[in-house]
XYZ file of C-alpha atoms in Angstrom:
372
model
C -147.083 -45.178 -140.489
C -145.469 -48.626 -140.440
C -141.758 -49.375 -140.347
C -139.816 -51.215 -143.036
C -140.881 -54.555 -141.536
C -144.579 -53.647 -141.681
C -144.866 -53.225 -137.890
C -146.612 -50.318 -136.171
C -145.033 -48.618 -133.155
C -145.085 -45.264 -131.429
C -141.706 -44.568 -133.015
C -142.910 -45.327 -136.568
C -146.075 -43.225 -136.086
C -144.037 -40.306 -134.814
C -141.653 -40.491 -137.786
C -144.597 -40.587 -140.208
C -146.249 -37.519 -138.655
C -142.957 -35.707 -138.386
C -142.148 -36.387 -142.037
C -145.499 -35.052 -143.261
C -145.327 -31.917 -141.147
C -141.618 -31.190 -141.409
C -141.749 -28.454 -144.058
C -144.597 -26.614 -142.320
C -142.867 -26.781 -138.938
C -139.618 -25.489 -140.412
C -141.389 -22.483 -141.960
C -143.174 -21.678 -138.692
C -139.963 -22.088 -136.701
C -137.886 -19.921 -139.039
C -140.397 -17.084 -138.976
C -139.567 -16.278 -135.356
C -136.095 -17.798 -135.008
C -134.768 -15.370 -137.646
C -136.429 -12.346 -136.032
C -133.719 -10.412 -134.122
C -136.359 -8.528 -132.130
C -137.672 -11.818 -130.742
C -134.250 -12.832 -129.432
C -133.516 -9.347 -128.125
C -136.759 -9.425 -126.172
C -136.063 -12.913 -124.774
C -132.575 -12.050 -123.523
C -133.859 -8.859 -121.865
C -136.634 -10.428 -119.794
C -135.928 -9.592 -116.158
C -135.801 -13.122 -114.800
C -133.123 -15.507 -113.562
C -130.461 -16.206 -116.246
C -131.000 -19.976 -116.087
C -134.638 -19.435 -117.060
C -133.605 -17.409 -120.117
C -131.198 -20.207 -121.107
C -134.015 -22.732 -120.684
C -136.260 -20.609 -122.952
C -133.483 -20.358 -125.546
C -133.043 -24.150 -125.548
C -136.797 -24.566 -125.863
C -136.896 -22.229 -128.870
C -133.982 -24.092 -130.475
C -135.731 -27.420 -129.803
C -132.772 -28.866 -127.926
C -134.373 -29.708 -124.570
C -133.675 -33.363 -123.623
C -137.137 -34.738 -124.406
C -137.602 -38.275 -125.712
C -137.616 -37.618 -129.464
C -134.569 -35.345 -129.230
C -132.606 -37.791 -127.101
C -133.455 -40.550 -129.609
C -131.714 -38.524 -132.331
C -128.627 -38.198 -130.158
C -128.717 -41.758 -128.762
C -130.259 -44.262 -131.190
C -131.116 -46.860 -128.539
C -133.128 -44.324 -126.533
C -136.937 -44.588 -126.529
C -138.893 -41.508 -127.679
C -142.015 -42.313 -125.659
C -143.290 -40.117 -122.853
C -142.855 -42.007 -119.542
C -146.266 -40.817 -118.343
C -148.519 -41.603 -121.323
C -146.353 -43.481 -123.888
C -146.995 -40.938 -126.660
C -144.007 -39.431 -128.536
C -142.340 -37.004 -126.128
C -141.788 -33.841 -128.155
C -141.170 -30.474 -126.517
C -144.774 -29.366 -127.065
C -145.957 -32.662 -125.603
C -143.715 -32.348 -122.532
C -144.537 -28.684 -121.851
C -148.173 -28.432 -122.884
C -149.949 -31.515 -124.256
C -149.167 -34.401 -121.899
C -151.921 -35.107 -119.362
C -149.273 -34.934 -116.625
C -148.529 -31.306 -117.527
C -152.152 -30.379 -118.290
C -153.210 -31.195 -114.736
C -150.588 -28.833 -113.381
C -151.379 -26.037 -115.830
C -154.946 -26.104 -114.483
C -153.625 -24.463 -111.305
C -152.374 -21.471 -113.323
C -154.587 -18.427 -112.902
C -154.010 -17.077 -116.433
C -154.923 -20.057 -118.579
C -155.153 -18.027 -121.798
C -151.356 -17.816 -122.015
C -151.269 -21.597 -121.870
C -154.185 -22.044 -124.252
C -152.884 -19.743 -127.017
C -150.131 -22.294 -127.614
C -152.611 -24.838 -128.974
C -151.301 -26.164 -132.295
C -148.172 -23.988 -132.215
C -144.508 -24.881 -131.981
C -142.802 -23.847 -128.741
C -141.089 -20.843 -130.322
C -144.349 -19.622 -131.885
C -146.130 -20.144 -128.582
C -143.560 -17.983 -126.810
C -143.574 -15.356 -129.571
C -147.363 -15.050 -129.315
C -147.085 -14.521 -125.558
C -144.380 -11.879 -126.060
C -146.690 -10.012 -128.446
C -149.870 -10.205 -126.382
C -148.949 -10.062 -122.680
C -147.511 -7.488 -120.299
C -143.973 -7.943 -118.988
C -145.321 -8.875 -115.549
C -147.447 -11.669 -117.013
C -144.558 -12.837 -119.208
C -142.268 -13.076 -116.175
C -144.837 -15.122 -114.270
C -145.448 -17.415 -117.229
C -141.719 -18.043 -117.799
C -141.100 -18.792 -114.103
C -143.991 -21.263 -114.041
C -142.877 -22.927 -117.283
C -139.373 -23.363 -115.858
C -140.680 -24.844 -112.582
C -143.001 -27.239 -114.428
C -140.105 -28.420 -116.599
C -137.860 -28.864 -113.560
C -140.589 -30.766 -111.711
C -141.204 -33.004 -114.738
C -137.489 -33.857 -114.909
C -137.362 -34.585 -111.160
C -140.365 -36.863 -111.497
C -139.086 -38.559 -114.651
C -135.435 -39.119 -113.733
C -135.330 -39.028 -109.915
C -138.856 -40.215 -109.055
C -139.257 -37.141 -106.824
C -142.916 -36.183 -106.575
C -144.455 -33.017 -105.150
C -148.029 -31.940 -104.615
C -149.033 -30.557 -108.012
C -150.856 -27.667 -106.319
C -147.591 -26.466 -104.747
C -145.593 -25.972 -107.941
C -147.111 -22.753 -109.288
C -147.262 -20.902 -105.907
C -143.631 -21.880 -105.334
C -142.637 -20.618 -108.789
C -144.356 -17.284 -108.176
C -142.723 -16.959 -104.746
C -139.321 -17.696 -106.298
C -139.924 -15.015 -108.942
C -141.141 -12.527 -106.330
C -137.985 -13.015 -104.258
C -135.807 -12.442 -107.322
C -137.658 -9.266 -108.364
C -137.635 -8.017 -104.771
C -133.854 -8.367 -104.643
C -133.449 -6.695 -108.038
C -135.658 -3.753 -107.053
C -133.898 -3.093 -103.750
C -131.378 -0.221 -103.807
C -128.909 -2.407 -101.935
C -129.085 -5.079 -104.636
C -128.227 -2.773 -107.521
C -124.782 -2.527 -109.029
C -123.125 0.857 -108.772
C -120.126 2.552 -110.325
C -117.292 3.891 -108.205
C -115.273 7.024 -108.959
C -113.156 5.148 -111.505
C -116.219 3.958 -113.402
C -115.846 0.322 -112.354
C -119.053 -1.510 -111.554
C -119.030 -3.078 -108.121
C -121.092 -6.020 -106.937
C -124.138 -5.277 -104.823
C -123.822 -4.721 -101.089
C -124.845 -7.869 -99.218
C -127.394 -6.623 -96.705
C -130.564 -8.065 -95.283
C -133.577 -7.185 -97.459
C -137.096 -6.592 -96.100
C -139.843 -8.916 -97.363
C -142.717 -7.709 -99.589
C -145.365 -5.509 -97.954
C -147.607 -7.428 -95.581
C -145.117 -10.298 -95.192
C -142.888 -11.150 -92.217
C -139.392 -12.594 -92.421
C -137.631 -14.834 -89.919
C -133.852 -15.351 -89.952
C -132.328 -18.091 -87.837
C -128.932 -19.566 -87.050
C -127.198 -21.837 -84.545
C -123.753 -22.167 -83.046
C -122.219 -25.315 -81.561
C -120.118 -24.667 -78.457
C -117.563 -27.425 -77.981
C -118.234 -29.536 -74.870
C -120.914 -27.084 -73.714
C -123.961 -27.270 -75.983
C -125.564 -25.148 -78.677
C -126.802 -21.584 -78.967
C -129.848 -20.780 -81.075
C -130.793 -17.396 -82.488
C -133.803 -16.164 -84.455
C -135.173 -12.749 -85.348
C -138.573 -11.813 -86.776
C -139.010 -8.584 -88.754
C -141.751 -6.976 -90.794
C -141.709 -5.483 -94.293
C -140.439 -2.147 -92.932
C -137.398 -3.829 -91.399
C -138.718 -3.323 -87.852
C -138.046 -6.206 -85.508
C -141.137 -7.841 -84.015
C -139.398 -10.576 -82.083
C -135.894 -11.668 -81.083
C -135.170 -15.089 -79.583
C -132.020 -16.600 -78.138
C -131.555 -19.895 -76.357
C -128.720 -21.965 -75.005
C -129.115 -25.742 -74.770
C -126.919 -28.280 -73.031
C -125.895 -31.340 -74.973
C -124.170 -31.622 -78.322
C -125.694 -32.369 -81.701
C -124.774 -32.093 -85.363
C -124.620 -28.473 -86.605
C -127.445 -29.073 -89.109
C -129.663 -30.385 -86.283
C -128.881 -27.261 -84.252
C -129.886 -25.155 -87.274
C -133.198 -27.041 -87.438
C -133.774 -26.410 -83.716
C -133.255 -22.675 -84.269
C -135.829 -22.725 -87.068
C -138.328 -24.541 -84.842
C -137.796 -21.959 -82.092
C -138.501 -19.087 -84.474
C -141.538 -20.751 -86.080
C -143.100 -21.445 -82.685
C -142.832 -17.777 -81.777
C -144.170 -16.659 -85.166
C -147.209 -18.917 -84.783
C -147.730 -17.831 -81.184
C -147.785 -14.215 -82.397
C -149.849 -15.023 -85.546
C -147.126 -13.610 -87.816
C -148.110 -14.768 -91.295
C -147.418 -14.850 -94.277
C -143.846 -15.749 -93.424
C -140.509 -16.158 -95.206
C -137.852 -18.190 -93.360
C -134.157 -17.732 -94.132
C -131.210 -19.834 -92.960
C -127.550 -19.782 -93.928
C -127.481 -23.600 -93.762
C -127.870 -24.688 -97.393
C -128.039 -28.387 -96.435
C -131.037 -27.753 -94.168
C -132.879 -25.774 -96.849
C -132.196 -28.535 -99.394
C -133.429 -31.182 -96.951
C -136.681 -29.272 -96.388
C -137.163 -28.739 -100.126
C -136.973 -32.484 -100.772
C -139.684 -33.198 -98.202
C -138.798 -36.893 -98.040
C -139.624 -39.063 -94.981
C -136.629 -39.403 -92.683
C -136.463 -40.967 -89.230
C -133.078 -39.652 -88.159
C -132.766 -36.941 -85.512
C -132.641 -34.346 -88.293
C -135.724 -35.838 -89.939
C -137.708 -35.616 -86.698
C -136.866 -31.925 -86.271
C -137.652 -31.217 -89.928
C -141.006 -32.945 -89.507
C -141.783 -30.484 -86.717
C -140.701 -27.609 -88.978
C -143.141 -28.802 -91.646
C -145.972 -29.116 -89.106
C -145.310 -25.613 -87.760
C -145.215 -24.299 -91.338
C -148.646 -25.827 -92.021
C -149.953 -24.234 -88.828
C -148.599 -20.870 -89.997
C -150.189 -21.343 -93.423
C -153.601 -21.746 -91.803
C -153.257 -18.257 -90.300
C -153.165 -16.444 -93.662
C -153.684 -19.037 -96.377
C -150.099 -18.514 -97.631
C -147.428 -21.202 -97.510
C -144.252 -20.583 -95.527
C -141.298 -20.144 -97.892
C -137.851 -21.142 -96.677
C -134.731 -20.271 -98.568
C -130.985 -20.032 -98.240
C -129.458 -16.761 -97.069
C -125.766 -15.921 -97.180
C -123.883 -15.371 -93.937
C -123.804 -11.627 -94.645
C -127.551 -11.326 -95.175
C -128.151 -13.551 -92.136
C -125.736 -11.605 -89.950
C -128.121 -10.665 -87.120
C -129.253 -14.247 -86.516
C -125.613 -15.349 -86.790
C -124.594 -12.774 -84.191
C -127.338 -13.927 -81.824
C -126.186 -17.544 -82.104
C -122.458 -16.825 -81.805
C -122.272 -13.746 -79.586
C -121.268 -15.605 -76.441
C -124.132 -14.074 -74.479
C -124.629 -16.031 -71.284
C -128.351 -16.805 -71.409
C -128.901 -20.335 -70.132
C -132.566 -20.490 -71.102
C -134.728 -19.078 -73.873
C -135.118 -15.307 -73.954
C -137.693 -13.545 -76.127
C -138.027 -9.810 -76.733
C -141.018 -8.345 -78.525
C -140.272 -4.767 -77.473
C -137.563 -2.868 -75.575
C -134.705 -5.256 -76.439
C -131.185 -4.642 -75.094
C -129.480 -1.676 -76.733
C -126.840 -3.865 -78.372
C -129.601 -5.784 -80.167
C -131.120 -2.535 -81.444
C -127.712 -1.497 -82.761
C -127.435 -4.811 -84.587
C -130.881 -4.359 -86.170
C -129.816 -0.939 -87.481
C -126.492 -2.323 -88.707
C -128.271 -5.132 -90.539
C -130.250 -2.522 -92.490
C -127.081 -0.589 -93.278
C -127.854 2.202 -90.797
C -124.806 1.748 -88.610
C -121.538 -0.159 -88.144
C -121.835 -3.904 -87.917
C -121.302 -5.215 -84.393
C -118.519 -7.609 -83.636
C -118.934 -11.064 -82.083
C-alpha cells in the first residue's frame, strides 16, 4: 500500500487495491463484454445515440475519470475532486457521496442499489436482465444526465439544484420518445424504396400537457413583433398572442420578450404543465445555464424564470423549454413576421381570424402552409 519510497498516498493505495483485484475484475468484465447478446441489446435501446455511446464507453472503462486519465497523462491526479478518493468509473457514477445524494432523488432505487460491488458493465448487464425496457430507458437517461452534470460541476464549476437533474432527464427522454412515436417523426420509404427523413411538423405534447411556441421579428427602424401560440395535447389552440412594440432591441432580447408574453398568458389562464419552444437556440442555452446576468437579456430571462416558477406552482410540474426548428415553430414564426398591422397586444382564446385557423391546420399537416 506504500510506494517505492515508503510513502502512503491515495495513488499508492489505489494501485495496491487495483493490483490485488485485477484478475477478478478482468474475469467479471469479460463475462459480459464477450456476450454478443449484451452488446446487441445495448445498441438497440430506444434512446438518444449519444447515450448509447456513453454506455458503450462506460462498459469499456474508457470514460475520462481520474484513474483513467492518469494512465493516459502521467502527471494527472487520480483523486475525485469532491472527496479525494480514487476516481474510478464506479466511484464517479455510483459510490461518491456527490453522486449518492443525487441518486436519492431517483424513484426506483433498486436499479441503483443492485450495482453494489459490481463493475459498471456487470451493473448494466444486471439491469438489462431484470428490468423492463421502459425502466431501462429511464435509468440510462438519468445516468447520462448525472454524468453530464458531474462533468459540468467538475470542469466548468456549473452547479444546478440536485433535485432538478432527474426530472429534467425524464422530461428529455419523454420528448425524445414522443417524437419517435409520432407518425410524422417516422422515416418512410418512397416508391423507389429510398428512406426519406421525417417530415418536420409541429408535434403535440403528451396528454394533459400544454405547449407554447414563441418567436419574434425585428422590423428595421420600426420596432419588434412578438408572436406566441398555446395549444393542448390534441393540437387545438387555446390562445394566440401577437404584439408590436416600438423601439429596437437585439433579436435575442425580442425572443425573450415573446416568451414572457406567452408565459404571462399561460399563467393567467392556468395552463400547466407547460412545454415552451423557441427557435432561438441562444436563448434556450442562456436559460439552461441559469447564471445571474444583469444585462437587458438577463433581466428578461429573470422574468421568464419567475413566470416559470409561478406556472410550476399551478401543477407541481416544472416548465420545460427547448429549442424548436424553424419548421416546427412555423406558426409562431408566421405570427411574428406576417406583417399584420396590430400596434398593441392582441389575444384570441376563441374565434380567431380565419387566416390564423388555416395556419393552425397547416401546422398540423392538415392544409397548405400559409405564406408570409
